Short mmCIF file of C-alpha atoms in Angstrom, two decimals:
data_model
loop_
_atom_site.label_atom_id
_atom_site.label_comp_id
_atom_site.label_asym_id
_atom_site.label_seq_id
_atom_site.Cartn_x
_atom_site.Cartn_y
_atom_site.Cartn_z
CA UNK A 870 95.34 -91.26 110.44
CA UNK A 871 94.24 -91.78 106.81
CA UNK A 872 90.66 -92.35 107.96
CA UNK A 873 90.73 -89.15 109.96
CA UNK A 874 91.90 -87.15 106.99
CA UNK A 875 89.17 -88.73 104.94
CA UNK A 876 86.63 -87.63 107.48
CA UNK A 877 87.94 -84.10 107.47
CA UNK A 878 87.80 -84.00 103.67
CA UNK A 879 84.19 -85.28 103.50
CA UNK A 880 82.93 -83.02 106.31
CA UNK A 881 84.61 -79.92 104.87
CA UNK A 882 83.20 -80.63 101.38
CA UNK A 883 79.68 -81.05 102.71
CA UNK A 884 79.81 -78.04 105.00
CA UNK A 885 80.97 -75.97 102.08
CA UNK A 886 77.80 -76.95 100.24
CA UNK A 887 75.82 -76.38 103.38
CA UNK A 888 76.88 -72.81 103.99
CA UNK A 889 76.98 -71.90 100.34
CA UNK A 890 73.47 -73.18 99.85
CA UNK A 891 72.00 -71.34 102.74
CA UNK A 892 73.82 -68.70 104.72
CA UNK A 893 70.76 -68.05 106.83
CA UNK A 894 67.49 -66.71 105.76
CA UNK A 895 64.12 -67.20 107.24
CA UNK A 896 60.83 -66.33 105.74
CA UNK A 897 57.13 -66.88 106.16
CA UNK A 898 54.44 -67.96 103.69
CA UNK A 899 52.43 -64.81 103.76
CA UNK A 900 52.25 -63.15 100.34
CA UNK A 901 54.21 -59.99 100.01
CA UNK A 902 54.82 -57.52 97.22
CA UNK A 903 56.23 -54.16 98.22
CA UNK A 904 56.55 -53.09 94.62
CA UNK A 905 52.76 -53.11 94.09
CA UNK A 906 51.57 -49.55 94.70
CA UNK A 907 48.87 -48.70 97.18
CA UNK A 908 46.22 -45.97 96.71
CA UNK A 909 42.97 -44.97 98.33
CA UNK A 910 40.45 -47.79 97.77
CA UNK A 911 43.32 -50.14 96.81
CA UNK A 912 45.48 -50.42 99.83
CA UNK A 913 44.74 -53.85 101.32
CA UNK A 914 47.70 -56.04 102.39
CA UNK A 915 48.09 -59.17 100.40
CA UNK A 916 46.91 -62.02 102.67
CA UNK A 917 46.38 -65.78 102.11
CA UNK A 918 42.69 -66.69 102.28
CA UNK A 919 41.18 -70.05 103.20
CA UNK A 920 38.17 -71.01 101.08
CA UNK A 921 36.25 -73.80 102.88
CA UNK A 922 33.55 -75.65 100.86
CA UNK A 923 30.42 -77.50 101.84
CA UNK A 924 28.39 -79.78 99.56
CA UNK A 925 24.79 -80.15 100.75
CA UNK A 926 25.81 -79.03 104.16
CA UNK A 927 28.65 -81.55 104.49
CA UNK A 928 32.17 -80.08 104.81
CA UNK A 929 34.34 -80.83 101.85
CA UNK A 930 37.63 -79.55 100.33
CA UNK A 931 39.58 -76.45 101.48
CA UNK A 932 41.45 -74.25 99.06
CA UNK A 933 43.92 -71.39 99.57
CA UNK A 934 43.87 -68.13 97.64
CA UNK A 935 45.19 -64.63 97.89
CA UNK A 936 43.19 -61.47 98.65
CA UNK A 937 43.24 -58.46 96.38
CA UNK A 938 44.57 -54.98 97.11
CA UNK A 939 41.05 -53.63 96.66
CA UNK A 940 37.65 -54.44 98.13
CA UNK A 941 36.48 -55.28 101.59
CA UNK A 942 38.98 -56.81 104.03
CA UNK A 943 38.45 -60.49 104.72
CA UNK A 944 37.62 -61.51 108.28
CA UNK A 945 40.36 -63.22 110.25
CA UNK A 946 38.27 -65.50 112.46
CA UNK A 947 36.35 -68.47 111.10
CA UNK A 948 33.48 -67.97 113.48
CA UNK A 949 32.90 -64.47 112.00
CA UNK A 950 32.83 -65.68 108.40
CA UNK A 951 29.49 -66.38 106.71
CA UNK A 952 28.60 -69.41 104.57
CA UNK A 953 27.32 -68.27 101.18
CA UNK A 954 26.10 -70.20 98.19
CA UNK A 955 28.59 -70.48 95.36
CA UNK A 956 27.55 -69.97 91.71
CA UNK A 957 29.20 -69.69 88.29
CA UNK A 958 29.34 -66.36 86.56
CA UNK A 959 27.39 -65.86 83.35
CA UNK A 960 29.21 -64.73 81.31
CA UNK A 961 32.16 -66.57 82.75
CA UNK A 962 34.69 -63.73 82.61
CA UNK A 963 32.28 -61.30 84.31
CA UNK A 964 33.34 -58.55 81.99
CA UNK A 965 29.80 -57.51 81.08
CA UNK A 966 26.48 -57.25 82.95
CA UNK A 967 25.50 -60.51 84.58
CA UNK A 968 22.28 -62.26 83.51
CA UNK A 969 21.16 -63.24 86.94
CA UNK A 970 20.73 -61.64 90.28
CA UNK A 971 23.21 -62.89 92.84
CA UNK A 972 21.88 -61.70 96.17
CA UNK A 973 24.42 -62.63 98.91
CA UNK A 974 25.96 -65.32 96.73
CA UNK A 975 29.65 -65.85 96.07
CA UNK A 976 30.39 -65.74 92.34
CA UNK A 977 33.20 -67.73 90.63
CA UNK A 978 34.63 -66.02 87.53
CA UNK A 979 37.42 -66.74 85.08
CA UNK A 980 40.35 -64.52 84.59
CA UNK A 981 39.46 -62.64 81.37
CA UNK A 982 40.27 -59.58 79.29
CA UNK A 983 38.88 -56.92 81.56
CA UNK A 984 40.48 -55.63 84.80
CA UNK A 985 40.01 -57.25 88.21
CA UNK A 986 38.30 -54.16 89.57
CA UNK A 987 35.76 -54.16 86.71
CA UNK A 988 34.83 -57.76 87.51
CA UNK A 989 34.38 -56.87 91.21
CA UNK A 990 32.23 -53.83 90.35
CA UNK A 991 29.97 -55.90 88.06
CA UNK A 992 29.61 -58.65 90.66
CA UNK A 993 28.78 -56.18 93.37
CA UNK A 994 26.18 -54.49 91.22
CA UNK A 995 24.49 -57.88 90.84
CA UNK A 996 24.32 -58.41 94.54
CA UNK A 997 27.20 -60.84 94.99
CA UNK A 998 28.79 -61.06 98.50
CA UNK A 999 32.28 -62.02 97.23
CA UNK A 1000 34.17 -62.80 94.04
CA UNK A 1001 36.48 -65.81 93.43
CA UNK A 1002 38.61 -65.16 90.36
CA UNK A 1003 40.15 -68.35 88.97
CA UNK A 1004 43.64 -67.92 87.55
CA UNK A 1005 44.63 -69.43 84.21
CA UNK A 1006 47.87 -70.78 85.76
CA UNK A 1007 48.74 -73.01 88.69
CA UNK A 1008 50.32 -70.15 90.61
CA UNK A 1009 48.56 -67.34 92.39
CA UNK A 1010 48.59 -63.83 91.04
CA UNK A 1011 48.56 -60.65 93.13
CA UNK A 1012 45.58 -58.51 92.06
CA UNK A 1013 46.37 -54.84 92.05
CA UNK A 1014 44.87 -51.70 90.53
CA UNK A 1015 45.81 -49.91 87.36
CA UNK A 1016 47.66 -46.63 87.98
CA UNK A 1017 44.85 -44.55 86.41
CA UNK A 1018 41.85 -46.31 87.90
CA UNK A 1019 39.39 -44.13 89.82
CA UNK A 1020 36.41 -46.41 90.32
CA UNK A 1021 37.68 -48.16 93.40
CA UNK A 1022 34.75 -47.91 95.82
CA UNK A 1023 34.38 -51.69 96.08
CA UNK A 1024 32.68 -53.15 99.17
CA UNK A 1025 32.95 -56.95 98.58
CA UNK A 1026 36.09 -59.08 99.01
CA UNK A 1027 37.87 -60.41 96.01
CA UNK A 1028 40.08 -63.60 96.07
CA UNK A 1029 42.15 -65.30 93.46
CA UNK A 1030 42.43 -69.07 93.37
CA UNK A 1031 44.86 -71.20 91.31
CA UNK A 1032 43.64 -73.04 88.26
CA UNK A 1033 43.53 -76.49 90.00
CA UNK A 1034 41.26 -75.13 92.70
CA UNK A 1035 38.96 -73.63 90.04
CA UNK A 1036 38.71 -76.97 88.26
CA UNK A 1037 37.74 -78.73 91.51
CA UNK A 1038 35.12 -76.14 92.32
CA UNK A 1039 33.63 -76.28 88.87
CA UNK A 1040 33.28 -80.05 89.11
CA UNK A 1041 31.36 -79.64 92.40
CA UNK A 1042 29.00 -77.23 90.70
CA UNK A 1043 28.46 -79.03 87.38
CA UNK A 1044 28.78 -82.74 88.15
CA UNK A 1045 26.17 -82.79 90.93
CA UNK A 1046 22.73 -81.34 91.53
CA UNK A 1047 23.87 -80.43 95.02
CA UNK A 1048 24.22 -77.02 96.63
CA UNK A 1049 27.77 -75.81 97.12
CA UNK A 1050 28.57 -73.14 99.67
CA UNK A 1051 31.85 -71.51 100.67
CA UNK A 1052 33.30 -69.63 103.59
CA UNK A 1053 36.12 -67.11 103.27
CA UNK A 1054 38.43 -66.13 106.11
CA UNK A 1055 42.12 -65.19 106.53
CA UNK A 1056 43.39 -66.48 109.98
CA UNK A 1057 46.26 -64.53 111.48
CA UNK A 1058 49.43 -66.15 112.61
CA UNK A 1059 50.29 -66.08 116.32
CA UNK A 1060 52.91 -63.49 117.31
CA UNK A 1061 55.23 -66.24 118.62
CA UNK A 1062 54.96 -69.92 117.78
CA UNK A 1063 56.35 -72.49 120.19
CA UNK A 1064 58.31 -73.93 117.26
CA UNK A 1065 60.53 -70.91 117.24
CA UNK A 1066 61.32 -71.49 120.93
CA UNK A 1067 62.35 -75.11 120.32
CA UNK A 1068 64.40 -74.04 117.30
CA UNK A 1069 66.21 -71.50 119.42
CA UNK A 1070 66.94 -74.13 121.96
CA UNK A 1071 68.22 -76.51 119.29
CA UNK A 1072 70.55 -73.93 117.82
CA UNK A 1073 71.92 -72.80 121.23
CA UNK A 1074 72.26 -76.41 122.48
CA UNK A 1075 74.13 -77.52 119.37
CA UNK A 1076 76.71 -74.79 119.77
CA UNK A 1077 76.96 -75.54 123.47
CA UNK A 1078 77.73 -79.26 122.94
CA UNK A 1079 80.08 -78.61 120.04
CA UNK A 1080 82.03 -75.95 121.98
CA UNK A 1081 82.58 -78.21 124.99
CA UNK A 1082 83.64 -81.12 122.77
CA UNK A 1083 86.10 -78.85 120.90
CA UNK A 1084 87.50 -77.41 124.16
CA UNK A 1085 87.89 -80.84 125.68
CA UNK A 1086 89.81 -82.01 122.63
CA UNK A 1087 92.06 -78.91 122.64
CA UNK A 1088 92.81 -79.31 126.32
CA UNK A 1089 93.63 -82.94 125.98
CA UNK A 1090 95.84 -82.23 123.04
CA UNK A 1091 97.67 -79.58 125.00
CA UNK A 1092 98.22 -81.91 127.94
CA UNK A 1093 99.43 -84.67 125.64
CA UNK A 1094 101.68 -82.20 123.88
CA UNK A 1095 103.30 -81.16 127.18
CA UNK A 1096 103.85 -84.76 128.18
CA UNK A 1097 105.48 -85.61 124.92
CA UNK A 1098 107.60 -82.45 125.12
CA UNK A 1099 109.03 -83.70 128.37
CA UNK A 1100 109.95 -87.11 126.93
CA UNK A 1101 111.60 -86.36 123.58
CA UNK A 1102 111.76 -83.63 120.93
CA UNK A 1103 111.19 -86.06 118.15
CA UNK A 1104 107.95 -87.18 119.69
CA UNK A 1105 106.91 -83.57 119.92
CA UNK A 1106 107.02 -83.17 116.18
CA UNK A 1107 105.01 -86.36 115.75
CA UNK A 1108 102.43 -85.03 118.18
CA UNK A 1109 102.17 -81.83 116.20
CA UNK A 1110 101.67 -83.80 113.01
CA UNK A 1111 98.98 -85.92 114.61
CA UNK A 1112 97.17 -82.89 115.95
CA UNK A 1113 97.26 -81.00 112.64
CA UNK A 1114 95.85 -84.02 110.84
CA UNK A 1115 92.72 -84.09 112.97
CA UNK A 1116 92.05 -80.32 113.02
CA UNK A 1117 91.72 -77.88 110.14
CA UNK A 1118 92.42 -74.21 110.93
CA UNK A 1119 90.88 -71.48 108.85
CA UNK A 1120 93.21 -68.81 107.47
CA UNK A 1121 92.34 -65.21 106.54
CA UNK A 1122 92.62 -65.89 102.83
CA UNK A 1123 90.51 -69.03 103.00
CA UNK A 1124 87.88 -67.22 104.97
CA UNK A 1125 87.47 -64.65 102.23
CA UNK A 1126 87.58 -67.25 99.40
CA UNK A 1127 85.07 -69.33 101.22
CA UNK A 1128 82.41 -66.59 101.09
CA UNK A 1129 83.30 -65.87 97.45
CA UNK A 1130 82.84 -69.48 96.54
CA UNK A 1131 79.70 -69.55 98.66
CA UNK A 1132 78.21 -66.72 96.52
CA UNK A 1133 79.11 -68.49 93.30
CA UNK A 1134 77.47 -71.72 94.50
CA UNK A 1135 74.36 -69.84 95.64
CA UNK A 1136 74.00 -68.45 92.13
CA UNK A 1137 74.43 -71.88 90.77
CA UNK A 1138 71.71 -73.21 93.00
CA UNK A 1139 69.43 -70.37 92.07
CA UNK A 1140 69.99 -70.81 88.33
CA UNK A 1141 69.78 -74.56 88.12
CA UNK A 1142 67.27 -75.18 90.92
CA UNK A 1143 65.31 -78.25 89.94
CA UNK A 1144 64.17 -81.64 91.34
CA UNK A 1145 67.32 -83.40 90.20
CA UNK A 1146 69.51 -80.73 91.78
CA UNK A 1147 67.68 -81.14 95.05
CA UNK A 1148 68.30 -84.87 94.84
CA UNK A 1149 72.00 -84.23 94.48
CA UNK A 1150 72.01 -82.03 97.56
CA UNK A 1151 70.13 -84.68 99.45
CA UNK A 1152 72.82 -87.22 98.58
CA UNK A 1153 75.61 -84.87 99.78
CA UNK A 1154 73.70 -84.01 102.90
CA UNK A 1155 73.31 -87.80 103.65
CA UNK A 1156 77.06 -88.34 103.20
CA UNK A 1157 77.82 -85.56 105.65
CA UNK A 1158 75.05 -86.65 108.02
CA UNK A 1159 76.36 -90.25 108.08
CA UNK A 1160 79.81 -89.03 108.87
CA UNK A 1161 78.59 -86.64 111.54
CA UNK A 1162 76.24 -89.15 113.21
CA UNK A 1163 78.93 -91.82 113.22
CA UNK A 1164 81.51 -89.51 114.72
CA UNK A 1165 79.13 -88.34 117.52
CA UNK A 1166 77.98 -91.89 118.32
CA UNK A 1167 81.56 -93.25 118.45
CA UNK A 1168 82.63 -90.41 120.73
CA UNK A 1169 79.70 -91.19 123.11
CA UNK A 1170 79.90 -94.96 123.09
CA UNK A 1171 83.69 -95.17 123.37
CA UNK A 1172 83.36 -94.46 127.12
CA UNK A 1173 81.51 -97.78 127.57
CA UNK A 1174 83.24 -99.78 124.78
CA UNK A 1175 86.86 -98.71 125.17
CA UNK A 1176 88.28 -101.95 123.93
CA UNK A 1177 86.24 -101.85 120.67
CA UNK A 1178 87.09 -98.18 120.20
CA UNK A 1179 90.81 -98.80 120.58
CA UNK A 1180 90.95 -101.97 118.48
CA UNK A 1181 91.38 -101.48 114.74
CA UNK A 1182 91.00 -103.52 111.60
CA UNK A 1183 92.53 -102.58 108.27
CA UNK A 1184 90.10 -102.48 105.36
CA UNK A 1185 90.86 -101.96 101.66
CA UNK A 1186 90.73 -98.33 100.47
CA UNK A 1187 89.33 -97.10 103.80
CA UNK A 1188 92.40 -98.12 105.85
CA UNK A 1189 92.38 -98.62 109.61
CA UNK A 1190 89.01 -98.41 111.28
CA UNK A 1191 87.97 -99.25 114.83
CA UNK A 1192 85.58 -102.10 115.56
CA UNK A 1193 83.19 -99.67 117.26
CA UNK A 1194 83.04 -97.49 114.13
CA UNK A 1195 82.55 -100.61 112.04
CA UNK A 1196 79.63 -101.70 114.18
CA UNK A 1197 77.94 -98.32 114.18
CA UNK A 1198 78.31 -97.42 110.45
CA UNK A 1199 75.47 -99.69 109.15
CA UNK A 1200 72.98 -98.01 111.60
CA UNK A 1201 74.13 -94.54 110.52
CA UNK A 1202 73.93 -95.34 106.81
CA UNK A 1203 70.45 -97.00 107.23
CA UNK A 1204 69.20 -93.99 109.17
CA UNK A 1205 70.27 -91.57 106.45
CA UNK A 1206 68.87 -93.74 103.60
CA UNK A 1207 65.50 -94.14 105.36
CA UNK A 1208 65.29 -90.36 105.89
CA UNK A 1209 66.16 -89.67 102.22
CA UNK A 1210 63.49 -92.11 100.96
CA UNK A 1211 60.73 -90.83 103.29
CA UNK A 1212 61.85 -87.20 103.65
CA UNK A 1213 58.42 -86.07 102.33
CA UNK A 1214 56.63 -87.56 105.34
CA UNK A 1215 55.26 -85.28 108.02
CA UNK A 1216 57.69 -86.52 110.64
CA UNK A 1217 60.76 -86.58 108.41
CA UNK A 1218 61.95 -83.27 109.89
CA UNK A 1219 63.06 -85.19 112.99
CA UNK A 1220 65.54 -87.28 111.00
CA UNK A 1221 66.74 -84.18 109.12
CA UNK A 1222 67.43 -82.33 112.37
CA UNK A 1223 69.25 -85.33 113.87
CA UNK A 1224 71.51 -85.64 110.86
CA UNK A 1225 72.01 -81.86 110.66
CA UNK A 1226 72.94 -81.40 114.32
CA UNK A 1227 75.37 -84.33 114.22
CA UNK A 1228 77.02 -82.84 111.09
CA UNK A 1229 77.28 -79.34 112.64
CA UNK A 1230 78.85 -80.71 115.84
CA UNK A 1231 81.33 -82.77 113.86
CA UNK A 1232 82.39 -79.87 111.72
CA UNK A 1233 82.77 -77.56 114.70
CA UNK A 1234 85.00 -80.21 116.17
CA UNK A 1235 87.19 -80.45 113.07
CA UNK A 1236 87.28 -76.87 111.80
CA UNK A 1237 88.70 -74.22 114.08
CA UNK A 1238 89.44 -70.56 114.20
CA UNK A 1239 93.10 -69.95 115.11
CA UNK A 1240 92.51 -66.39 116.41
CA UNK A 1241 90.00 -63.59 116.65
CA UNK A 1242 91.45 -61.90 113.54
CA UNK A 1243 90.46 -64.77 111.26
CA UNK A 1244 87.04 -65.00 113.02
CA UNK A 1245 86.39 -61.31 112.43
CA UNK A 1246 87.20 -61.66 108.72
CA UNK A 1247 85.04 -64.75 108.28
CA UNK A 1248 81.98 -63.41 110.14
CA UNK A 1249 82.24 -59.90 108.63
CA UNK A 1250 82.30 -61.43 105.12
CA UNK A 1251 79.35 -63.72 106.02
CA UNK A 1252 77.55 -60.70 107.46
CA UNK A 1253 77.83 -58.87 104.12
CA UNK A 1254 77.03 -62.14 102.21
CA UNK A 1255 73.78 -62.62 104.12
CA UNK A 1256 72.63 -58.97 103.69
CA UNK A 1257 73.46 -58.95 99.96
CA UNK A 1258 71.68 -62.25 99.00
CA UNK A 1259 68.59 -61.58 101.16
CA UNK A 1260 67.98 -57.84 100.53
CA UNK A 1261 70.18 -56.43 97.73
CA UNK A 1262 69.69 -59.40 95.39
CA UNK A 1263 66.03 -58.39 95.07
CA UNK A 1264 67.09 -55.45 92.85
CA UNK A 1265 69.22 -57.62 90.61
CA UNK A 1266 67.10 -60.73 90.35
CA UNK A 1267 63.64 -59.26 91.23
CA UNK A 1268 63.40 -61.68 94.19
CA UNK A 1269 65.44 -62.65 97.19
CA UNK A 1270 67.92 -65.26 95.95
CA UNK A 1271 68.56 -66.59 99.45
CA UNK A 1272 64.91 -67.14 100.28
CA UNK A 1273 64.06 -68.69 96.88
CA UNK A 1274 66.87 -71.22 97.32
CA UNK A 1275 66.10 -71.93 100.94
CA UNK A 1276 62.42 -72.67 100.19
CA UNK A 1277 63.03 -74.44 96.92
CA UNK A 1278 60.47 -72.32 95.09
CA UNK A 1279 61.74 -73.39 91.70
CA UNK A 1280 62.30 -77.01 92.36
CA UNK A 1281 58.83 -78.32 93.21
CA UNK A 1282 60.37 -79.57 96.47
CA UNK A 1283 60.04 -78.25 100.02
CA UNK A 1284 63.56 -76.80 99.84
CA UNK A 1285 67.24 -77.71 100.34
CA UNK A 1286 67.93 -80.02 103.20
CA UNK A 1287 70.77 -77.96 104.70
CA UNK A 1288 68.70 -76.46 107.53
CA UNK A 1289 67.06 -77.26 110.83
CA UNK A 1290 63.30 -77.08 110.84
CA UNK A 1291 60.35 -77.58 113.20
CA UNK A 1292 56.72 -77.52 112.10
CA UNK A 1293 54.76 -74.54 113.35
CA UNK A 1294 52.51 -75.95 116.06
CA UNK A 1295 49.84 -73.26 116.48
CA UNK A 1296 50.02 -71.65 113.07
CA UNK A 1297 46.75 -71.99 111.09
CA UNK A 1298 48.77 -71.92 107.86
CA UNK A 1299 51.20 -74.66 108.91
CA UNK A 1300 54.63 -74.60 107.41
CA UNK A 1301 57.97 -74.76 109.21
CA UNK A 1302 60.22 -72.54 111.27
CA UNK A 1303 63.70 -72.87 109.82
CA UNK A 1304 67.28 -71.86 110.50
CA UNK A 1305 70.16 -72.38 108.11
CA UNK A 1306 73.24 -74.38 109.04
CA UNK A 1307 75.31 -71.22 108.37
CA UNK A 1308 73.50 -69.44 111.20
CA UNK A 1309 74.81 -72.03 113.61
CA UNK A 1310 78.15 -73.00 112.09
CA UNK A 1311 79.69 -69.62 111.50
CA UNK A 1312 78.92 -68.10 114.91
CA UNK A 1313 79.60 -71.49 116.49
CA UNK A 1314 83.21 -71.33 115.31
CA UNK A 1315 83.67 -68.12 117.32
CA UNK A 1316 81.89 -69.41 120.38
CA UNK A 1317 83.94 -72.65 120.38
CA UNK A 1318 87.10 -70.55 120.01
CA UNK A 1319 86.19 -68.55 123.16
CA UNK A 1320 85.76 -71.66 125.27
CA UNK A 1321 89.03 -73.17 124.07
CA UNK A 1322 90.76 -69.92 125.06
CA UNK A 1323 89.05 -69.86 128.50
CA UNK A 1324 90.17 -73.43 129.27
CA UNK A 1325 93.73 -72.98 128.13
CA UNK A 1326 93.98 -69.68 130.03
CA UNK A 1327 92.37 -71.28 133.15
CA UNK A 1328 89.79 -68.53 133.29
CA UNK A 1329 86.72 -68.83 135.51
CA UNK A 1330 83.26 -69.01 134.00
CA UNK A 1331 82.44 -65.34 134.62
CA UNK A 1332 85.92 -64.02 133.98
CA UNK A 1333 86.16 -65.85 130.64
CA UNK A 1334 84.61 -65.15 127.26
CA UNK A 1335 82.50 -68.24 126.55
CA UNK A 1336 79.61 -67.30 128.83
CA UNK A 1337 79.30 -63.92 127.20
CA UNK A 1338 79.73 -65.22 123.69
CA UNK A 1339 77.00 -67.82 124.35
CA UNK A 1340 74.63 -65.23 125.74
CA UNK A 1341 75.39 -62.93 122.77
CA UNK A 1342 74.53 -65.69 120.28
CA UNK A 1343 71.30 -66.56 122.04
CA UNK A 1344 70.27 -62.90 122.18
CA UNK A 1345 71.21 -62.28 118.59
CA UNK A 1346 69.10 -65.24 117.44
CA UNK A 1347 66.23 -64.08 119.62
CA UNK A 1348 66.41 -60.63 118.02
CA UNK A 1349 66.24 -62.33 114.66
CA UNK A 1350 62.96 -63.97 115.49
CA UNK A 1351 61.57 -60.74 116.91
CA UNK A 1352 62.49 -58.94 113.68
CA UNK A 1353 60.94 -61.79 111.64
CA UNK A 1354 57.64 -61.40 113.49
CA UNK A 1355 57.73 -57.58 113.38
CA UNK A 1356 58.29 -57.78 109.65
CA UNK A 1357 55.22 -60.01 109.26
CA UNK A 1358 57.11 -62.89 107.78
CA UNK A 1359 59.53 -61.04 105.48
CA UNK A 1360 62.75 -63.04 105.08
CA UNK A 1361 65.43 -61.97 107.59
CA UNK A 1362 69.17 -62.79 107.44
CA UNK A 1363 69.98 -64.17 110.85
CA UNK A 1364 73.66 -63.21 110.63
CA UNK A 1365 72.62 -59.63 110.30
CA UNK A 1366 71.84 -59.71 114.04
CA UNK A 1367 73.98 -62.53 115.31
CA UNK A 1368 77.38 -61.30 113.99
CA UNK A 1369 77.24 -57.84 115.71
CA UNK A 1370 76.22 -59.46 119.02
CA UNK A 1371 78.79 -62.20 119.11
CA UNK A 1372 81.77 -60.48 117.43
CA UNK A 1373 81.11 -57.13 119.08
CA UNK A 1374 80.92 -58.76 122.55
CA UNK A 1375 84.23 -60.57 122.25
CA UNK A 1376 86.08 -57.56 120.84
CA UNK A 1377 84.68 -55.20 123.47
CA UNK A 1378 85.40 -57.59 126.36
CA UNK A 1379 88.86 -58.38 125.05
CA UNK A 1380 89.77 -54.71 124.85
CA UNK A 1381 88.35 -53.92 128.23
CA UNK A 1382 90.21 -56.77 129.92
CA UNK A 1383 93.47 -56.26 128.07
CA UNK A 1384 93.38 -59.60 126.24
CA UNK A 1385 92.56 -58.29 122.76
CA UNK A 1386 96.10 -58.47 121.43
CA UNK A 1387 96.49 -62.12 122.44
CA UNK A 1388 92.98 -63.02 121.21
CA UNK A 1389 93.49 -61.15 117.90
CA UNK A 1390 96.88 -62.60 116.92
CA UNK A 1391 97.76 -65.55 119.07
CA UNK A 1392 94.38 -67.10 119.70
CA UNK A 1393 95.57 -68.85 122.89
CA UNK A 1394 97.35 -67.70 126.03
CA UNK A 1395 101.08 -67.87 126.33
CA UNK A 1396 101.64 -70.78 128.70
CA UNK A 1397 104.88 -71.06 130.74
CA UNK A 1398 107.12 -73.95 129.64
CA UNK A 1399 107.33 -75.63 133.02
CA UNK A 1400 108.93 -78.70 131.48
CA UNK A 1401 112.06 -76.73 130.28
CA UNK A 1402 114.87 -76.99 132.81
CA UNK A 1403 118.23 -75.18 132.69
CA UNK A 1404 121.23 -77.47 133.32
CA UNK A 1405 122.83 -76.93 136.77
CA UNK A 1406 125.87 -74.70 136.75
CA UNK A 1407 129.17 -76.23 137.86
CA UNK A 1408 131.67 -74.65 140.22
CA UNK A 1409 133.87 -73.18 137.49
CA UNK A 1410 130.94 -71.56 135.76
CA UNK A 1411 129.76 -70.15 139.06
CA UNK A 1412 133.24 -68.80 139.81
CA UNK A 1413 133.50 -67.28 136.33
CA UNK A 1414 130.07 -65.70 136.82
CA UNK A 1415 131.32 -64.13 140.03
CA UNK A 1416 134.44 -62.73 138.33
#
């Protein structure tokens, strides 16, 4: 029992960090800036641009820049992009008339004192076919027009590159006597990437597995409870204690406090986001992942190794632990450590997803909603939490706090590990499709609750609530991806769509079927106490009853 309590404590601590760190935001890598004004001649969308180089006709390095608001739009297909000779500007800042004619050449200039549009106008007047402006910082800068500018009739594309890319290009031009040419194009992302389909299946499958495991456990506990009730009342109390030690039920107050603490922790992550903070989160994620993977493997293997699962050994500090758990633990620990060490590798996402799914399933097995009332409070608060930290936080912090934390923009790392991700398979820009643990855990609590109710109420598949809750979750997540693509990669809070679908479906069905009162307050059907028997009445009592 002590071991089980320890597992609950560890899992709950980690899931708290999980949901606090990422309630559920998804975003693309396309550059956006809605605050930058558009005007005639300066109304291009900000797009990422690939700059492919060739040295003496041999393909060389590729760089990524960002296109300007002004100038000619950059072609999207590589086959339509022309190769042009690259040359350095003279003067370097291109703020005065150039000394050489640049017919059909791409000119590379430094970011100087004059405006970006002036550089482009001077380069176009000299015959250049495009302008590469090298930033004086490692980051990219969005090139916009001044509010009072009128000379915006620019017909060549302008692209900004980071400082490191400029240094590499300058070495190519100055350290060799070779000819350097470049090709500019901005490939578009596919409307739907197959990675999003697999991510949808992973999320739905995780909730499906966790719900059935939770329902099986609840039904077995109910059956065992009834058996013990028939035997002795003292044993009933012991059964209740045993059941309460393995399951943690959320209350209304704890649901509200959970979201409040989640917001505080998100601010902490945003304020102190750094490499060492990411390392700390990786350690916590590994602890939860080891516990989750161990719990799932023990549950699966105990069917074939019943004797090892039911035989225990007492260890110092840890307490009683089964031989099967003892045998599996080294593998789980090694798996998590190997992932943590090599998490920057291209295939490390597989290990992260395995640990994450195992953790989610374990938490959904341990943490439960007692009724629909608590579920409504929890999901409603999470709904507001997601909207605030994805959209409204932009006005307070000048950027979306949720998306910055999810992607780890300030840490120099790829992002926090508390999410499932799959690399985009047909996206020319690469990257990952992601979904936060909160987008699976929070709705998963409600879906698992619906299946437990169906089984305890002996409802059929269609007459129950689980089928419709599962369909509502899948549809809500699907709408999230549709919105993400329609918004061209703008970050979208998944709970904005999932919560109305899942919660609305259960409340509507419950009211229509007349079960809403029981779902709202009781959380499980009222079962007849078939094991309670009245003592047989004797003759005198029967006679007295007649009189």
